[in-house]
Coordinates of C-alpha atoms and ligand atoms in Angstrom, one line a residue:
X1 CA 84.0 121.0 144.7
X2 CA 80.7 122.2 146.1
X3 CA 79.0 118.9 145.4
X4 CA 81.8 117.1 147.1
X5 CA 81.4 119.2 150.2
X6 CA 77.7 118.5 150.5
X7 CA 78.4 114.8 150.5
X8 CA 80.3 115.0 153.8
X9 CA 78.4 113.6 156.8
X10 CA 77.5 115.8 159.7
X11 CA 78.9 113.6 162.4
X12 CA 82.2 114.8 163.9
X13 CA 85.2 113.6 161.9
X14 CA 89.0 113.9 161.9
X15 CA 89.6 117.6 161.4
X16 CA 91.5 117.0 158.0
X17 CA 88.3 115.6 156.5
X18 CA 86.2 118.5 157.5
X19 CA 85.9 120.7 154.3
X20 CA 85.0 123.8 156.2
X21 CA 88.1 123.7 158.4
X22 CA 90.2 122.7 155.5
X23 CA 89.1 125.6 153.3
X24 CA 89.7 128.0 156.1
X25 CA 93.2 126.5 156.4
X26 CA 94.1 126.9 152.7
X27 CA 96.4 129.9 152.4
X28 CA 95.8 132.3 149.5
X29 CA 97.6 131.9 146.2
X30 CA 99.4 135.2 146.9
X31 CA 100.7 134.0 150.2
X32 CA 101.9 130.7 148.6
X33 CA 103.7 132.8 145.9
X34 CA 105.4 135.1 148.4
X35 CA 106.5 132.2 150.5
X36 CA 107.8 130.3 147.4
X37 CA 109.8 133.4 146.4
X38 CA 111.7 132.9 149.7
X39 CA 112.4 129.2 149.1
X40 CA 115.8 128.3 147.7
X41 CA 114.3 125.5 145.6
X42 CA 111.6 127.7 143.9
X43 CA 112.8 131.3 143.8
X44 CA 114.5 131.0 140.4
X45 CA 111.1 130.3 138.9
X46 CA 108.8 133.0 137.4
X47 CA 105.7 134.3 139.2
X48 CA 103.2 133.0 136.7
X49 CA 104.6 129.5 136.8
X50 CA 104.8 129.5 140.7
X51 CA 101.1 130.6 140.8
X52 CA 100.2 127.8 138.5
X53 CA 102.1 125.4 140.7
X54 CA 100.3 126.7 143.8
X55 CA 96.9 126.3 142.0
X56 CA 97.7 122.8 140.9
X57 CA 98.8 121.8 144.5
X58 CA 95.7 123.4 146.0
X59 CA 93.4 121.7 143.5
X60 CA 95.1 118.4 144.4
X61 CA 94.6 119.0 148.1
X62 CA 90.9 119.8 147.6
X63 CA 90.4 116.7 145.4
X64 CA 92.1 114.4 148.0
X65 CA 90.6 116.0 151.1
X66 CA 88.3 113.1 151.8
X67 CA 91.2 110.6 152.0
X68 CA 93.4 112.9 154.0
X69 CA 93.5 111.6 157.5
X70 CA 96.0 113.8 159.2
X71 CA 95.7 117.0 157.3
X72 CA 97.2 120.1 159.0
X73 CA 94.6 122.4 160.4
X74 CA 96.5 125.6 160.9
X75 CA 97.5 127.9 158.1
X76 CA 101.2 127.7 158.9
X77 CA 101.4 123.9 158.5
X78 CA 99.2 124.0 155.4
X79 CA 101.5 126.5 153.8
X80 CA 104.6 124.4 154.6
X81 CA 102.9 121.4 153.1
X82 CA 101.9 123.3 149.9
X83 CA 105.5 124.7 149.5
X84 CA 106.9 121.1 149.8
X85 CA 104.5 119.8 147.2
X86 CA 105.2 122.8 144.9
X87 CA 108.9 122.0 145.1
X88 CA 108.3 118.3 144.4
X89 CA 106.1 119.2 141.4
X90 CA 108.7 121.6 140.0
X91 CA 111.4 119.0 140.3
X92 CA 109.4 116.3 138.6
X93 CA 108.4 118.6 135.8
X94 CA 111.1 117.4 133.4
X95 CA 111.4 118.5 129.8
X96 CA 109.2 116.4 127.5
X97 CA 111.9 115.8 125.0
X98 CA 114.7 113.7 126.5
X99 CA 117.6 111.7 125.5
X100 CA 116.9 107.9 125.2
X101 CA 119.1 104.9 124.5
X102 CA 118.3 103.5 121.0
X103 CA 118.6 99.8 121.7
X104 CA 116.3 98.8 118.9
X105 CA 119.1 98.2 116.5
X106 CA 117.1 100.2 113.9
X107 CA 119.7 102.7 112.7
X108 CA 117.1 105.1 111.2
X109 CA 114.3 104.9 113.7
X110 CA 111.6 107.5 112.8
X111 CA 110.1 107.5 116.3
X112 CA 113.5 108.1 117.9
X113 CA 114.5 110.9 115.5
X114 CA 116.1 109.1 112.6
X115 CA 119.7 110.1 111.7
X116 CA 122.1 111.3 114.3
X117 CA 124.1 114.2 113.1
X118 CA 127.8 114.2 112.5
X119 CA 130.1 116.2 114.8
X120 CA 130.6 118.8 112.1
X121 CA 126.8 119.2 111.6
X122 CA 126.3 119.6 115.3
X123 CA 128.9 122.4 115.4
X124 CA 127.2 124.1 112.5
X125 CA 123.8 124.0 114.2
X126 CA 125.3 125.5 117.3
X127 CA 126.9 128.3 115.3
X128 CA 123.7 129.1 113.5
X129 CA 121.7 129.1 116.7
X130 CA 124.1 131.3 118.6
X131 CA 125.2 133.9 116.0
X132 CA 123.7 136.0 113.2
X133 CA 124.4 134.4 109.9
X134 CA 124.3 135.3 106.2
X135 CA 121.2 133.0 105.9
X136 CA 119.6 135.2 103.2
X137 CA 122.3 137.8 102.7
X138 CA 124.6 138.0 99.8
X139 CA 128.0 139.1 101.2
X140 CA 129.5 140.2 97.9
X141 CA 126.7 142.5 96.8
X142 CA 125.4 143.4 100.3
X143 CA 121.8 142.7 99.3
X144 CA 119.2 140.1 99.9
X145 CA 120.2 136.5 99.1
X146 CA 118.4 133.2 98.7
X147 CA 118.8 130.6 101.4
X148 CA 118.9 127.8 98.8
X149 CA 122.4 129.0 97.8
X150 CA 123.7 127.5 101.0
X151 CA 123.2 123.9 99.9
X152 CA 122.6 124.2 96.1
X153 CA 126.3 123.9 94.9
X154 CA 127.0 120.8 97.1
X155 CA 123.8 119.1 96.0
X156 CA 124.4 119.7 92.3
X157 CA 128.0 118.5 92.7
X158 CA 126.8 115.3 94.4
X159 CA 123.9 114.5 92.0
X160 CA 125.0 116.3 88.8
X161 CA 121.6 118.0 88.8
X162 CA 121.3 121.6 87.4
X163 CA 119.6 123.0 90.5
X164 CA 118.5 122.1 93.9
X165 CA 116.1 123.4 96.7
X166 CA 115.1 122.1 100.1
X167 CA 112.0 122.2 102.2
X168 CA 110.9 120.9 105.6
X169 CA 110.8 117.1 104.8
X170 CA 110.3 114.8 101.8
X171 CA 106.5 114.8 102.3
X172 CA 106.6 118.6 101.9
X173 CA 108.9 118.2 98.9
X174 CA 106.4 115.8 97.1
X175 CA 103.5 118.2 98.0
X176 CA 105.4 121.2 96.6
X177 CA 106.3 119.5 93.4
X178 CA 102.8 118.1 92.8
X179 CA 101.1 121.4 93.6
X180 CA 103.5 123.6 91.6
X181 CA 103.7 121.4 88.5
X182 CA 100.3 119.7 88.3
X183 CA 97.6 121.6 90.3
X184 CA 94.2 120.9 88.8
X185 CA 95.6 118.4 86.4
X186 CA 96.5 114.6 86.3
X187 CA 99.4 112.8 87.7
X188 CA 100.0 109.2 86.5
X189 CA 101.3 106.7 89.1
X190 CA 101.7 102.9 88.9
X191 CA 99.3 101.0 91.2
X192 CA 102.4 99.2 92.6
X193 CA 103.7 102.5 93.9
X194 CA 100.6 103.9 95.7
X195 CA 102.2 103.5 99.0
X196 CA 101.7 104.4 102.6
X197 CA 104.7 105.2 104.7
X198 CA 104.4 105.0 108.5
X199 CA 103.2 108.2 110.1
X200 CA 100.4 109.1 107.7
X201 CA 102.2 109.8 104.4
X202 CA 99.8 108.1 102.0
X203 CA 100.4 109.0 98.4
X204 CA 96.8 109.3 97.3
X205 CA 96.2 111.7 100.3
X206 CA 99.2 113.8 99.4
X207 CA 97.9 114.0 95.9
X208 CA 94.6 115.3 97.2
X209 CA 96.3 117.9 99.4
X210 CA 98.4 118.9 96.4
X211 CA 95.3 119.6 94.4
X212 CA 96.1 117.1 91.7
X213 CA 94.1 114.3 90.2
X214 CA 95.5 110.8 90.6
X215 CA 95.5 108.6 87.5
X216 CA 96.4 105.0 88.5
X217 CA 97.8 102.7 85.9
X218 CA 98.9 99.0 85.8
X219 CA 98.3 96.5 88.5
X220 CA 99.8 96.0 92.0
X221 CA 102.5 93.7 90.8
X222 CA 103.0 94.6 87.1
X223 CA 103.0 97.9 85.4
X224 CA 104.3 98.3 81.8
X225 CA 105.4 101.3 79.7
X226 CA 102.3 101.0 77.5
X227 CA 100.1 101.4 80.7
X228 CA 101.6 104.8 81.2
X229 CA 101.5 105.6 77.5
X230 CA 97.8 104.8 77.1
X231 CA 97.0 107.0 80.1
X232 CA 98.8 110.1 78.8
X233 CA 96.3 112.7 77.5
X234 CA 95.7 116.5 77.4
X235 CA 95.1 116.5 81.2
X236 CA 98.4 114.8 82.0
X237 CA 100.8 117.1 83.9
X238 CA 103.3 114.6 85.4
X239 CA 104.5 111.0 85.4
X240 CA 105.4 110.2 89.0
X241 CA 107.6 107.3 90.1
X242 CA 107.7 106.5 93.8
X243 CA 110.2 104.3 95.6
X244 CA 108.2 101.6 97.5
X245 CA 110.3 102.2 100.6
X246 CA 109.1 100.0 103.4
X247 CA 107.7 97.2 101.3
X248 CA 108.7 95.0 98.3
X249 CA 106.7 93.3 95.7
X250 CA 108.4 90.0 94.8
X251 CA 107.6 87.2 92.4
X252 CA 105.8 87.9 89.2
X253 CA 106.5 91.6 88.9
X254 CA 107.3 94.3 86.4
X255 CA 108.0 98.0 86.9
X256 CA 109.1 100.7 84.5
X257 CA 112.5 102.1 85.2
X258 CA 113.1 105.8 85.5
X259 CA 115.1 105.9 82.2
X260 CA 112.2 104.4 80.2
X261 CA 109.7 106.6 81.9
X262 CA 111.8 109.8 81.3
X263 CA 112.1 108.9 77.6
X264 CA 108.3 108.4 77.4
X265 CA 107.8 111.8 79.1
X266 CA 110.1 113.5 76.6
X267 CA 108.2 112.0 73.7
X268 CA 104.9 113.3 75.0
X269 CA 106.2 116.5 76.5
X270 CA 105.2 115.6 80.1
X271 CA 107.4 116.1 83.1
X272 CA 108.8 113.0 85.0
X273 CA 109.4 113.2 88.7
X274 CA 110.8 110.5 91.1
X275 CA 110.2 110.3 94.8
X276 CA 113.2 108.3 96.0
X277 CA 112.3 108.3 99.7
X278 CA 115.6 107.6 101.2
X279 CA 117.8 108.2 98.2
X280 CA 121.5 107.6 98.6
X281 CA 124.0 110.2 97.4
X282 CA 126.7 107.7 96.9
X283 CA 126.9 104.0 96.0
X284 CA 126.6 102.4 99.5
X285 CA 127.6 99.0 98.2
X286 CA 131.2 100.4 98.0
X287 CA 131.1 100.6 101.8
X288 CA 129.7 97.1 102.4
X289 CA 126.1 98.3 102.7
X290 CA 123.4 97.0 100.4
X291 CA 122.7 99.2 97.4
X292 CA 119.9 101.7 97.5
X293 CA 119.0 103.8 94.4
X294 CA 121.3 106.7 93.9
X295 CA 119.9 110.2 93.3
X296 CA 122.5 111.0 90.7
X297 CA 121.5 107.9 88.7
X298 CA 117.9 109.1 88.4
X299 CA 119.1 112.5 87.3
X300 CA 121.4 110.9 84.7
X301 CA 118.5 108.7 83.6
X302 CA 116.5 111.9 82.7
X303 CA 114.2 112.5 85.7
X304 CA 113.1 116.2 85.7
X305 CA 113.0 116.3 89.5
X306 CA 114.0 113.9 92.2
X307 CA 112.9 114.2 95.9
X308 CA 114.4 112.5 99.0
X309 CA 114.7 112.9 102.7
X310 CA 117.6 114.6 104.5
X311 CA 117.4 112.4 107.6
X312 CA 117.3 108.9 106.1
X313 CA 120.4 107.4 104.4
X314 CA 121.8 110.8 103.7
X315 CA 122.5 111.1 107.4
X316 CA 121.5 114.7 108.0
X317 CA 118.7 116.8 109.5
X318 CA 115.0 116.4 108.8
X319 CA 114.6 118.0 105.3
X320 CA 113.1 117.3 101.9
X321 CA 115.6 117.7 99.1
X322 CA 114.6 118.4 95.5
X323 CA 117.1 118.3 92.7
X324 CA 116.7 118.5 89.0
X325 CA 116.2 120.8 86.0
X326 CA 116.8 124.5 86.7
X327 CA 113.6 125.7 85.1
X328 CA 111.5 123.3 87.2
X329 CA 113.4 124.2 90.4
X330 CA 112.8 127.9 89.6
X331 CA 109.1 127.3 89.4
X332 CA 109.1 125.6 92.8
X333 CA 111.0 128.6 94.3
X334 CA 108.3 131.0 93.1
X335 CA 105.4 129.0 94.7
X336 CA 103.9 130.5 97.9
X337 CA 104.0 127.0 99.3
X338 CA 107.8 127.0 99.1
X339 CA 107.8 129.9 101.6
X340 CA 105.4 128.0 103.9
X341 CA 107.5 124.8 103.8
X342 CA 111.0 126.3 103.9
X343 CA 113.7 125.1 106.3
X344 CA 115.1 127.1 109.2
X345 CA 118.7 128.2 109.6
X346 CA 119.7 125.3 111.9
X347 CA 118.4 122.7 109.4
X348 CA 120.3 124.4 106.6
X349 CA 123.5 124.6 108.7
X350 CA 123.3 120.9 109.5
X351 CA 122.5 120.0 106.0
X352 CA 125.4 122.0 104.5
X353 CA 127.8 120.5 107.0
X354 CA 126.6 117.0 106.3
X355 CA 126.8 117.4 102.5
X356 CA 130.4 118.7 102.8
X357 CA 131.4 115.5 104.6
X358 CA 130.6 113.6 101.4
X359 CA 133.7 115.3 99.9
X360 CA 135.9 113.4 102.4
X361 CA 137.5 110.1 101.5
X362 CA 136.3 108.7 104.8
X363 CA 132.7 109.8 104.7
X364 CA 131.6 106.4 105.9
X365 CA 133.4 107.1 109.2
X366 CA 132.3 110.7 109.6
X367 CA 128.6 110.0 109.2
X368 CA 127.0 108.2 112.2
X369 CA 124.3 106.6 110.0
X370 CA 126.9 105.0 107.7
X371 CA 129.1 104.1 110.7
X372 CA 126.2 102.3 112.4
X373 CA 125.2 100.4 109.2
X374 CA 128.8 99.2 108.7
X375 CA 129.7 98.2 112.2
X376 CA 131.5 94.8 112.5
X377 CA 130.2 92.0 114.6
X378 CA 133.4 92.1 116.7
X379 CA 132.8 95.8 117.5
X380 CA 129.2 95.2 118.5
X381 CA 130.2 92.2 120.5
X382 CA 132.5 94.3 122.6
X383 CA 129.7 96.7 123.4
X384 CA 127.4 93.8 124.2
X385 CA 129.9 92.2 126.6
X386 CA 130.5 95.4 128.5
X387 CA 126.8 96.2 128.5
X388 CA 126.0 92.8 130.0
X389 CA 128.4 93.4 132.9
X390 CA 126.9 96.8 133.5
X391 CA 123.3 95.5 133.6
X392 CA 124.3 92.6 135.8
X393 CA 125.5 95.2 138.3
X394 CA 122.4 97.3 138.0
X395 CA 119.7 94.6 138.0
X396 CA 118.7 92.1 140.7
X397 CA 120.2 88.6 140.4
X398 CA 116.9 87.1 139.4
X399 CA 117.3 88.7 136.0
X400 CA 119.0 86.4 133.4
X401 CA 121.3 88.4 131.1
X402 CA 123.1 86.9 128.2
X403 CA 124.5 87.9 124.8
X404 CA 123.2 86.2 121.7
X405 CA 123.0 86.6 117.9
X406 CA 120.4 88.8 116.4
X407 CA 119.4 90.7 113.3
X408 CA 118.9 94.5 113.0
X409 CA 116.7 96.4 110.5
X410 CA 117.9 99.6 108.8
X411 CA 114.6 101.5 109.2
X412 CA 112.8 104.5 107.6
X413 CA 111.9 102.5 104.6
X414 CA 115.5 102.1 103.5
X415 CA 116.4 98.6 102.3
X416 CA 113.4 97.0 104.0
X417 CA 114.4 93.4 103.2
X418 CA 118.0 93.8 104.4
X419 CA 118.8 92.4 107.8
X420 CA 122.2 93.1 109.4
X421 CA 123.8 90.5 111.7
X422 CA 124.2 91.9 115.2
X423 CA 124.7 90.9 118.8
X424 CA 122.0 91.5 121.4
X425 CA 121.8 91.4 125.2
X426 CA 118.8 89.2 126.2
X427 CA 117.2 90.1 129.5
X428 CA 114.7 87.7 131.0
X429 CA 113.1 87.1 134.5
X430 CA 111.3 84.1 135.9
X431 CA 108.2 86.0 136.8
X432 CA 108.2 89.0 134.5
X433 CA 106.9 89.1 130.9
X434 CA 109.2 90.6 128.2
X435 CA 106.6 93.4 127.9
X436 CA 107.0 94.2 131.7
X437 CA 110.8 94.2 131.3
X438 CA 110.5 96.5 128.3
X439 CA 108.4 98.8 130.4
X440 CA 110.9 98.8 133.2
X441 CA 113.6 99.8 130.8
X442 CA 111.5 102.6 129.3
X443 CA 110.9 104.0 132.9
X444 CA 114.7 104.1 133.5
X445 CA 116.7 107.3 133.3
X446 CA 117.6 107.7 130.5
X447 CA 114.9 105.5 129.0
X448 CA 116.2 102.4 127.1
X449 CA 114.1 101.5 124.1
X450 CA 114.8 97.9 123.1
X451 CA 112.7 95.4 121.2
X452 CA 110.9 92.1 122.0
X453 CA 111.7 89.1 119.9
X454 CA 111.3 85.3 120.4
X455 CA 109.5 86.1 123.7
X456 CA 112.5 88.0 125.2
X457 CA 113.5 91.6 125.8
X458 CA 116.5 92.4 123.6
X459 CA 119.0 95.3 123.7
X460 CA 120.4 95.4 120.2
X461 CA 124.0 96.8 120.5
X462 CA 124.3 97.8 116.8
X463 CA 122.9 101.3 117.7
X464 CA 124.9 101.6 120.9
X465 CA 128.5 102.9 120.4
X466 CA 129.3 103.7 124.0
X467 CA 128.3 100.9 126.5
X468 CA 128.5 103.6 129.2
X469 CA 125.0 104.7 128.1
X470 CA 123.6 101.5 129.8
X471 CA 124.6 102.9 133.2
X472 CA 121.0 103.8 133.7
X473 CA 119.0 104.4 136.9
X474 CA 116.0 102.1 137.2
X475 CA 112.9 103.6 138.8
X476 CA 112.3 102.3 142.3
Ligands
PLP1 C1 110.1 108.5 103.9 C2 109.5 108.7 102.6 C3 108.7 109.9 102.4 C4 108.5 110.9 103.5 O1 109.7 111.5 103.8 P1 109.8 112.4 105.1 O2 111.1 113.0 105.0 O3 109.6 111.5 106.3 O4 108.7 113.4 105.0 C5 108.1 110.1 101.2 N1 108.2 109.2 100.2 C6 109.0 108.1 100.3 C7 109.1 107.1 99.2 C8 109.6 107.8 101.5 O5 110.3 106.7 101.7

């Protein structure tokens, strides 16, 4: 600031640009605070925050003083100006996390928060947030309980595993398993399964963090049972199978199935673990969705432990579920890492409620994830037609808005090659690029996140159930 002041010329200037007079006219922070506490728009705010607002406004005024042509020179006017700007700042200071419209058509969009919770799960979260619960309290004995008991029975029922536990997410689940069962020893993985999943989950890096040594076997496209067998030695702690999630190797390929791998592990007394990624609890092909590996099948095939995400195809909250042999799950529970990676009460409430929905005969209707994946074209068409009318009312007539065919992805590494037929609203403009239109929709309230395809901005209606959400306010 001092440097800025010395740059001012000495010739008389409009009073607003004179730093001396301006500084004299800046009221103290305390005076700003006292005045703000009498202002209807500001008095509900705390003192520390109001002082911070006053400092921010004053800093802005000092920074802009050179450009200010008609700055007030008396303290009264200055104070009024500062209070106005504080009120404007407080009003524009919206929460960072906000509701958006998922118009990408990607049902499990990691950047938009993946699975939407079912009604029952939302109620359970609210209950757990608002009331004390028996999170770790055994009501029959009146003594300390284990939070795993909340979800263990349901998970065992659904997967036929002996035991189950849950941590913060599937990355944490893999880390916990590797560290507990194989720290300082070797883990054998096929070169075709050394994957990276968006958002920095790279298997070799997770291995490093888990303190295990990676032993790669086979080639990118073909790995055989004898590749694993040859690599097994005194240092081997685990055979790990990883679902390739968001990519597929096609053509001249071979992989070893979990049943064969489990049999090999038994022969050599080595544990076998599978990271299923998404992992379906039920056969989705019964509901008209392409088949994704089922957790229970891997357990039946002899995997010692299986890990998968709570917020992918399962349709619940972010969590990493681990099911398998009791003795292995007990070892995980005793690890100090388990305590560091554990889930909170709201997650457990949502997960339990979600799992209980799988007991219903109409689970495919109760879970939003499955509902979105199964939507009929007719249903999507209705939303697209209503959405088109809404947007026509809200946008200038130069925008061309029509409804056409499209294809949606499932997302989050589930069924990466599957495309679902959908209907999209195409928005174009004679002088705006699709990127500029996308940016305009992102600036709307609530923001609408679409996608760009074939050089047009598209609103995929697969992930919109209520066309009313397109009644958005565009920024001026
Ligand atoms: C998605 C995925 C993960 C990471 O799961 P998060 O729940 O996002 O931590 C790990 N492994 C595989 C195979 C996955 O598909």
